[in-house]
Structure formats: C-alpha cells, structure tokens
Amino acid sequence: MARLHDIVFDCARPAATARFWAAALDGYAVAPYDDAELARLRALGITNAEDDPTVLVEPAGGGPRLWFQLVPEAKRVKNRVHVDLLAADPEAETERLTALGATVRARRADNVVLADPEGNEFCLSPGAEHPRGEDG
C-alpha cells in the first residue's frame, strides 16, 4: 500500500514560497543547504540558494515533506488539490498567516480560505476536522 511522502508545489519563486510554508506550519523548516546541496546548485550554474529551482521543506517529527519546484507558467485557475490547516484560534492564525504574505480569499462559517504568496489556496479551520464533501 502506498503512503504519502511529498506534496509538491509548482511555483515561480520556490525559495520564497518554501519559506512561507515553513513559517506557516508548526514543526516545518526549509532543509539546510549542506556542501552536497551547494555543489548541486553550482553544477546548475546557480550561486545563490535563493535561485534554487527545487526547495525542500521538512517536518521535524515525521509527516509529508513539501517540495517547491520552479515552473515557467503562471498559476491560472483554482487549485485542484489544496492543503487544509487547523488552528486553535483561527482568527489569530489568519492574522499571523497574512503577516507572512497570505491573502484572505473568503470567510465562511466553518473556515477561512486563504492563498499563499503564489496564489495557492488553502483552508484554515478551527481545531476539528474539515467536514467531508465540503469544498474549502
């Protein structure tokens, strides 16, 4: 049986988008750039990690990794897949996420729909699971 390993985001600015999600999620951080990673970048002709076309965000205690990869095309339509987040205080978390660069797209009775700096939609709900079948 398969298990979830990575969630991949296509984006125009992988490093900036990776930093947003690392800051947004509890226990996640951008993977450090060791000598091997810096050598990989140099082999691609890249001298600044900010220009890395693929940036990894890792969880500290298990769970799926997040990959951010450079793509040439811009986002044009609503995401086909999105991330749902939980927070004990959704209003305070909405303020924190917007300070990091997210934008509020819609407020609903049971969640807030936001978008990351690249326009990828995600939902923020109060500490309980999102009801099945409801598009958020």
mmCIF file of the C-alpha atoms, coordinates in Angstrom:
data_MODEL
# 
_entry.id   MODEL 
# 
loop_
_atom_site.group_PDB 
_atom_site.id 
_atom_site.type_symbol 
_atom_site.label_atom_id 
_atom_site.label_alt_id 
_atom_site.label_comp_id 
_atom_site.label_asym_id 
_atom_site.label_entity_id 
_atom_site.label_seq_id 
_atom_site.pdbx_PDB_ins_code 
_atom_site.Cartn_x 
_atom_site.Cartn_y 
_atom_site.Cartn_z 
_atom_site.occupancy 
_atom_site.B_iso_or_equiv 
_atom_site.pdbx_formal_charge 
_atom_site.auth_seq_id 
_atom_site.auth_comp_id 
_atom_site.auth_asym_id 
_atom_site.auth_atom_id 
_atom_site.pdbx_PDB_model_num 
ATOM 1   C CA . MET A 1 1   ? 0.000   0.000  0.000   1.00 0.00 ? 1   MET A CA 1 
ATOM 2   C CA . ALA A 1 2   ? 1.294   3.460  -0.892  1.00 0.00 ? 2   ALA A CA 1 
ATOM 3   C CA . ARG A 1 3   ? 1.869   6.169  1.692   1.00 0.00 ? 3   ARG A CA 1 
ATOM 4   C CA . LEU A 1 4   ? 2.181   9.924  1.327   1.00 0.00 ? 4   LEU A CA 1 
ATOM 5   C CA . HIS A 1 5   ? 5.792   11.065 1.036   1.00 0.00 ? 5   HIS A CA 1 
ATOM 6   C CA . ASP A 1 6   ? 5.891   14.539 -0.569  1.00 0.00 ? 6   ASP A CA 1 
ATOM 7   C CA . ILE A 1 7   ? 3.476   17.290 -1.512  1.00 0.00 ? 7   ILE A CA 1 
ATOM 8   C CA . VAL A 1 8   ? 4.831   19.254 -4.478  1.00 0.00 ? 8   VAL A CA 1 
ATOM 9   C CA . PHE A 1 9   ? 4.016   22.877 -5.254  1.00 0.00 ? 9   PHE A CA 1 
ATOM 10  C CA . ASP A 1 10  ? 4.693   24.328 -8.711  1.00 0.00 ? 10  ASP A CA 1 
ATOM 11  C CA . CYS A 1 11  ? 5.744   27.943 -8.327  1.00 0.00 ? 11  CYS A CA 1 
ATOM 12  C CA . ALA A 1 12  ? 7.568   30.913 -9.803  1.00 0.00 ? 12  ALA A CA 1 
ATOM 13  C CA . ARG A 1 13  ? 9.616   31.606 -6.646  1.00 0.00 ? 13  ARG A CA 1 
ATOM 14  C CA . PRO A 1 14  ? 10.420  28.297 -4.904  1.00 0.00 ? 14  PRO A CA 1 
ATOM 15  C CA . ALA A 1 15  ? 12.671  29.695 -2.139  1.00 0.00 ? 15  ALA A CA 1 
ATOM 16  C CA . ALA A 1 16  ? 10.230  32.419 -1.077  1.00 0.00 ? 16  ALA A CA 1 
ATOM 17  C CA . THR A 1 17  ? 7.241   30.079 -1.225  1.00 0.00 ? 17  THR A CA 1 
ATOM 18  C CA . ALA A 1 18  ? 9.124   27.425 0.761   1.00 0.00 ? 18  ALA A CA 1 
ATOM 19  C CA . ARG A 1 19  ? 9.960   29.987 3.450   1.00 0.00 ? 19  ARG A CA 1 
ATOM 20  C CA . PHE A 1 20  ? 6.286   30.976 3.685   1.00 0.00 ? 20  PHE A CA 1 
ATOM 21  C CA . TRP A 1 21  ? 5.145   27.383 4.233   1.00 0.00 ? 21  TRP A CA 1 
ATOM 22  C CA . ALA A 1 22  ? 7.996   26.606 6.649   1.00 0.00 ? 22  ALA A CA 1 
ATOM 23  C CA . ALA A 1 23  ? 6.910   29.607 8.738   1.00 0.00 ? 23  ALA A CA 1 
ATOM 24  C CA . ALA A 1 24  ? 3.204   28.808 8.357   1.00 0.00 ? 24  ALA A CA 1 
ATOM 25  C CA . LEU A 1 25  ? 3.399   25.203 9.576   1.00 0.00 ? 25  LEU A CA 1 
ATOM 26  C CA . ASP A 1 26  ? 4.328   24.156 13.092  1.00 0.00 ? 26  ASP A CA 1 
ATOM 27  C CA . GLY A 1 27  ? 7.413   21.947 13.135  1.00 0.00 ? 27  GLY A CA 1 
ATOM 28  C CA . TYR A 1 28  ? 8.467   22.518 9.493   1.00 0.00 ? 28  TYR A CA 1 
ATOM 29  C CA . ALA A 1 29  ? 11.692  24.137 8.271   1.00 0.00 ? 29  ALA A CA 1 
ATOM 30  C CA . VAL A 1 30  ? 13.498  24.685 4.980   1.00 0.00 ? 30  VAL A CA 1 
ATOM 31  C CA . ALA A 1 31  ? 16.041  21.885 4.607   1.00 0.00 ? 31  ALA A CA 1 
ATOM 32  C CA . PRO A 1 32  ? 19.553  23.160 5.297   1.00 0.00 ? 32  PRO A CA 1 
ATOM 33  C CA . TYR A 1 33  ? 21.983  23.665 2.447   1.00 0.00 ? 33  TYR A CA 1 
ATOM 34  C CA . ASP A 1 34  ? 24.911  21.360 3.107   1.00 0.00 ? 34  ASP A CA 1 
ATOM 35  C CA . ASP A 1 35  ? 28.025  21.048 0.916   1.00 0.00 ? 35  ASP A CA 1 
ATOM 36  C CA . ALA A 1 36  ? 26.314  18.494 -1.368  1.00 0.00 ? 36  ALA A CA 1 
ATOM 37  C CA . GLU A 1 37  ? 23.342  20.796 -1.950  1.00 0.00 ? 37  GLU A CA 1 
ATOM 38  C CA . LEU A 1 38  ? 25.565  23.786 -2.636  1.00 0.00 ? 38  LEU A CA 1 
ATOM 39  C CA . ALA A 1 39  ? 27.584  21.642 -5.091  1.00 0.00 ? 39  ALA A CA 1 
ATOM 40  C CA . ARG A 1 40  ? 24.313  20.620 -6.812  1.00 0.00 ? 40  ARG A CA 1 
ATOM 41  C CA . LEU A 1 41  ? 23.433  24.285 -7.253  1.00 0.00 ? 41  LEU A CA 1 
ATOM 42  C CA . ARG A 1 42  ? 26.891  25.203 -8.540  1.00 0.00 ? 42  ARG A CA 1 
ATOM 43  C CA . ALA A 1 43  ? 26.643  22.348 -11.085 1.00 0.00 ? 43  ALA A CA 1 
ATOM 44  C CA . LEU A 1 44  ? 23.465  24.043 -12.338 1.00 0.00 ? 44  LEU A CA 1 
ATOM 45  C CA . GLY A 1 45  ? 25.275  27.383 -12.564 1.00 0.00 ? 45  GLY A CA 1 
ATOM 46  C CA . ILE A 1 46  ? 23.452  28.751 -9.501  1.00 0.00 ? 46  ILE A CA 1 
ATOM 47  C CA . THR A 1 47  ? 25.482  30.695 -6.949  1.00 0.00 ? 47  THR A CA 1 
ATOM 48  C CA . ASN A 1 48  ? 22.652  31.849 -4.651  1.00 0.00 ? 48  ASN A CA 1 
ATOM 49  C CA . ALA A 1 49  ? 20.338  29.432 -2.797  1.00 0.00 ? 49  ALA A CA 1 
ATOM 50  C CA . GLU A 1 50  ? 17.545  31.961 -3.336  1.00 0.00 ? 50  GLU A CA 1 
ATOM 51  C CA . ASP A 1 51  ? 17.619  30.910 -7.022  1.00 0.00 ? 51  ASP A CA 1 
ATOM 52  C CA . ASP A 1 52  ? 17.315  27.165 -6.256  1.00 0.00 ? 52  ASP A CA 1 
ATOM 53  C CA . PRO A 1 53  ? 14.718  25.669 -8.640  1.00 0.00 ? 53  PRO A CA 1 
ATOM 54  C CA . THR A 1 54  ? 13.726  22.976 -6.101  1.00 0.00 ? 54  THR A CA 1 
ATOM 55  C CA . VAL A 1 55  ? 13.455  23.739 -2.387  1.00 0.00 ? 55  VAL A CA 1 
ATOM 56  C CA . LEU A 1 56  ? 12.573  21.166 0.278   1.00 0.00 ? 56  LEU A CA 1 
ATOM 57  C CA . VAL A 1 57  ? 10.636  21.888 3.486   1.00 0.00 ? 57  VAL A CA 1 
ATOM 58  C CA . GLU A 1 58  ? 10.867  19.100 6.054   1.00 0.00 ? 58  GLU A CA 1 
ATOM 59  C CA . PRO A 1 59  ? 8.844   18.250 9.160   1.00 0.00 ? 59  PRO A CA 1 
ATOM 60  C CA . ALA A 1 60  ? 10.753  17.834 12.427  1.00 0.00 ? 60  ALA A CA 1 
ATOM 61  C CA . GLY A 1 61  ? 8.723   14.883 13.692  1.00 0.00 ? 61  GLY A CA 1 
ATOM 62  C CA . GLY A 1 62  ? 7.505   12.954 10.664  1.00 0.00 ? 62  GLY A CA 1 
ATOM 63  C CA . GLY A 1 63  ? 4.822   13.648 8.115   1.00 0.00 ? 63  GLY A CA 1 
ATOM 64  C CA . PRO A 1 64  ? 4.924   14.580 4.462   1.00 0.00 ? 64  PRO A CA 1 
ATOM 65  C CA . ARG A 1 65  ? 7.695   16.766 3.099   1.00 0.00 ? 65  ARG A CA 1 
ATOM 66  C CA . LEU A 1 66  ? 6.877   19.798 0.949   1.00 0.00 ? 66  LEU A CA 1 
ATOM 67  C CA . TRP A 1 67  ? 8.755   20.372 -2.315  1.00 0.00 ? 67  TRP A CA 1 
ATOM 68  C CA . PHE A 1 68  ? 8.648   23.670 -4.144  1.00 0.00 ? 68  PHE A CA 1 
ATOM 69  C CA . GLN A 1 69  ? 9.687   23.484 -7.783  1.00 0.00 ? 69  GLN A CA 1 
ATOM 70  C CA . LEU A 1 70  ? 10.182  26.169 -10.387 1.00 0.00 ? 70  LEU A CA 1 
ATOM 71  C CA . VAL A 1 71  ? 7.805   26.068 -13.354 1.00 0.00 ? 71  VAL A CA 1 
ATOM 72  C CA . PRO A 1 72  ? 7.724   28.523 -16.261 1.00 0.00 ? 72  PRO A CA 1 
ATOM 73  C CA . GLU A 1 73  ? 3.961   29.015 -16.430 1.00 0.00 ? 73  GLU A CA 1 
ATOM 74  C CA . ALA A 1 74  ? 1.896   31.166 -14.060 1.00 0.00 ? 74  ALA A CA 1 
ATOM 75  C CA . LYS A 1 75  ? -0.955  29.815 -11.965 1.00 0.00 ? 75  LYS A CA 1 
ATOM 76  C CA . ARG A 1 76  ? -4.166  30.423 -13.885 1.00 0.00 ? 76  ARG A CA 1 
ATOM 77  C CA . VAL A 1 77  ? -7.043  28.593 -12.195 1.00 0.00 ? 77  VAL A CA 1 
ATOM 78  C CA . LYS A 1 78  ? -8.198  27.326 -8.800  1.00 0.00 ? 78  LYS A CA 1 
ATOM 79  C CA . ASN A 1 79  ? -6.052  24.566 -7.291  1.00 0.00 ? 79  ASN A CA 1 
ATOM 80  C CA . ARG A 1 80  ? -7.206  21.009 -7.975  1.00 0.00 ? 80  ARG A CA 1 
ATOM 81  C CA . VAL A 1 81  ? -5.661  19.984 -4.640  1.00 0.00 ? 81  VAL A CA 1 
ATOM 82  C CA . HIS A 1 82  ? -5.202  22.190 -1.614  1.00 0.00 ? 82  HIS A CA 1 
ATOM 83  C CA . VAL A 1 83  ? -3.948  21.934 1.946   1.00 0.00 ? 83  VAL A CA 1 
ATOM 84  C CA . ASP A 1 84  ? -6.293  22.216 4.956   1.00 0.00 ? 84  ASP A CA 1 
ATOM 85  C CA . LEU A 1 85  ? -4.846  23.601 8.188   1.00 0.00 ? 85  LEU A CA 1 
ATOM 86  C CA . LEU A 1 86  ? -6.180  23.541 11.750  1.00 0.00 ? 86  LEU A CA 1 
ATOM 87  C CA . ALA A 1 87  ? -5.647  26.163 14.451  1.00 0.00 ? 87  ALA A CA 1 
ATOM 88  C CA . ALA A 1 88  ? -6.953  26.527 17.993  1.00 0.00 ? 88  ALA A CA 1 
ATOM 89  C CA . ASP A 1 89  ? -7.526  30.257 17.326  1.00 0.00 ? 89  ASP A CA 1 
ATOM 90  C CA . PRO A 1 90  ? -8.283  30.632 13.596  1.00 0.00 ? 90  PRO A CA 1 
ATOM 91  C CA . GLU A 1 91  ? -8.666  34.415 13.762  1.00 0.00 ? 91  GLU A CA 1 
ATOM 92  C CA . ALA A 1 92  ? -5.243  34.911 15.350  1.00 0.00 ? 92  ALA A CA 1 
ATOM 93  C CA . GLU A 1 93  ? -3.742  32.392 12.926  1.00 0.00 ? 93  GLU A CA 1 
ATOM 94  C CA . THR A 1 94  ? -5.307  34.209 9.962   1.00 0.00 ? 94  THR A CA 1 
ATOM 95  C CA . GLU A 1 95  ? -3.624  37.409 11.153  1.00 0.00 ? 95  GLU A CA 1 
ATOM 96  C CA . ARG A 1 96  ? -0.279  35.599 11.533  1.00 0.00 ? 96  ARG A CA 1 
ATOM 97  C CA . LEU A 1 97  ? -0.532  33.997 8.075   1.00 0.00 ? 97  LEU A CA 1 
ATOM 98  C CA . THR A 1 98  ? -1.472  37.263 6.370   1.00 0.00 ? 98  THR A CA 1 
ATOM 99  C CA . ALA A 1 99  ? 1.524   38.927 8.063   1.00 0.00 ? 99  ALA A CA 1 
ATOM 100 C CA . LEU A 1 100 ? 3.662   36.186 6.432   1.00 0.00 ? 100 LEU A CA 1 
ATOM 101 C CA . GLY A 1 101 ? 2.227   37.032 2.990   1.00 0.00 ? 101 GLY A CA 1 
ATOM 102 C CA . ALA A 1 102 ? -1.030  35.058 2.691   1.00 0.00 ? 102 ALA A CA 1 
ATOM 103 C CA . THR A 1 103 ? -4.221  36.723 1.472   1.00 0.00 ? 103 THR A CA 1 
ATOM 104 C CA . VAL A 1 104 ? -7.772  36.007 2.596   1.00 0.00 ? 104 VAL A CA 1 
ATOM 105 C CA . ARG A 1 105 ? -9.935  34.820 -0.295  1.00 0.00 ? 105 ARG A CA 1 
ATOM 106 C CA . ALA A 1 106 ? -13.177 34.022 1.584   1.00 0.00 ? 106 ALA A CA 1 
ATOM 107 C CA . ARG A 1 107 ? -14.549 33.766 5.090   1.00 0.00 ? 107 ARG A CA 1 
ATOM 108 C CA . ARG A 1 108 ? -17.052 31.011 5.774   1.00 0.00 ? 108 ARG A CA 1 
ATOM 109 C CA . ALA A 1 109 ? -18.880 29.929 8.905   1.00 0.00 ? 109 ALA A CA 1 
ATOM 110 C CA . ASP A 1 110 ? -16.537 26.952 9.394   1.00 0.00 ? 110 ASP A CA 1 
ATOM 111 C CA . ASN A 1 111 ? -13.260 28.095 7.789   1.00 0.00 ? 111 ASN A CA 1 
ATOM 112 C CA . VAL A 1 112 ? -11.232 30.807 6.112   1.00 0.00 ? 112 VAL A CA 1 
ATOM 113 C CA . VAL A 1 113 ? -9.955  30.314 2.571   1.00 0.00 ? 113 VAL A CA 1 
ATOM 114 C CA . LEU A 1 114 ? -6.523  31.872 2.095   1.00 0.00 ? 114 LEU A CA 1 
ATOM 115 C CA . ALA A 1 115 ? -3.889  31.900 -0.626  1.00 0.00 ? 115 ALA A CA 1 
ATOM 116 C CA . ASP A 1 116 ? -0.125  31.700 -0.179  1.00 0.00 ? 116 ASP A CA 1 
ATOM 117 C CA . PRO A 1 117 ? 2.101   34.324 -1.869  1.00 0.00 ? 117 PRO A CA 1 
ATOM 118 C CA . GLU A 1 118 ? 1.996   32.269 -5.124  1.00 0.00 ? 118 GLU A CA 1 
ATOM 119 C CA . GLY A 1 119 ? -1.825  32.155 -5.112  1.00 0.00 ? 119 GLY A CA 1 
ATOM 120 C CA . ASN A 1 120 ? -2.185  28.525 -3.930  1.00 0.00 ? 120 ASN A CA 1 
ATOM 121 C CA . GLU A 1 121 ? -5.426  28.257 -1.987  1.00 0.00 ? 121 GLU A CA 1 
ATOM 122 C CA . PHE A 1 122 ? -5.661  26.608 1.428   1.00 0.00 ? 122 PHE A CA 1 
ATOM 123 C CA . CYS A 1 123 ? -8.265  26.456 4.183   1.00 0.00 ? 123 CYS A CA 1 
ATOM 124 C CA . LEU A 1 124 ? -7.885  27.253 7.865   1.00 0.00 ? 124 LEU A CA 1 
ATOM 125 C CA . SER A 1 125 ? -10.405 25.692 10.235  1.00 0.00 ? 125 SER A CA 1 
ATOM 126 C CA . PRO A 1 126 ? -10.819 25.642 13.984  1.00 0.00 ? 126 PRO A CA 1 
ATOM 127 C CA . GLY A 1 127 ? -9.118  22.629 15.668  1.00 0.00 ? 127 GLY A CA 1 
ATOM 128 C CA . ALA A 1 128 ? -11.603 19.997 14.341  1.00 0.00 ? 128 ALA A CA 1 
ATOM 129 C CA . GLU A 1 129 ? -11.545 18.025 11.100  1.00 0.00 ? 129 GLU A CA 1 
ATOM 130 C CA . HIS A 1 130 ? -12.984 19.630 7.994   1.00 0.00 ? 130 HIS A CA 1 
ATOM 131 C CA . PRO A 1 131 ? -16.425 18.095 7.223   1.00 0.00 ? 131 PRO A CA 1 
ATOM 132 C CA . ARG A 1 132 ? -16.397 15.580 4.355   1.00 0.00 ? 132 ARG A CA 1 
ATOM 133 C CA . GLY A 1 133 ? -17.633 16.659 0.991   1.00 0.00 ? 133 GLY A CA 1 
ATOM 134 C CA . GLU A 1 134 ? -17.388 20.372 1.666   1.00 0.00 ? 134 GLU A CA 1 
ATOM 135 C CA . ASP A 1 135 ? -15.154 22.269 -0.755  1.00 0.00 ? 135 ASP A CA 1 
ATOM 136 C CA . GLY A 1 136 ? -12.996 24.650 1.195   1.00 0.00 ? 136 GLY A CA 1 
# 
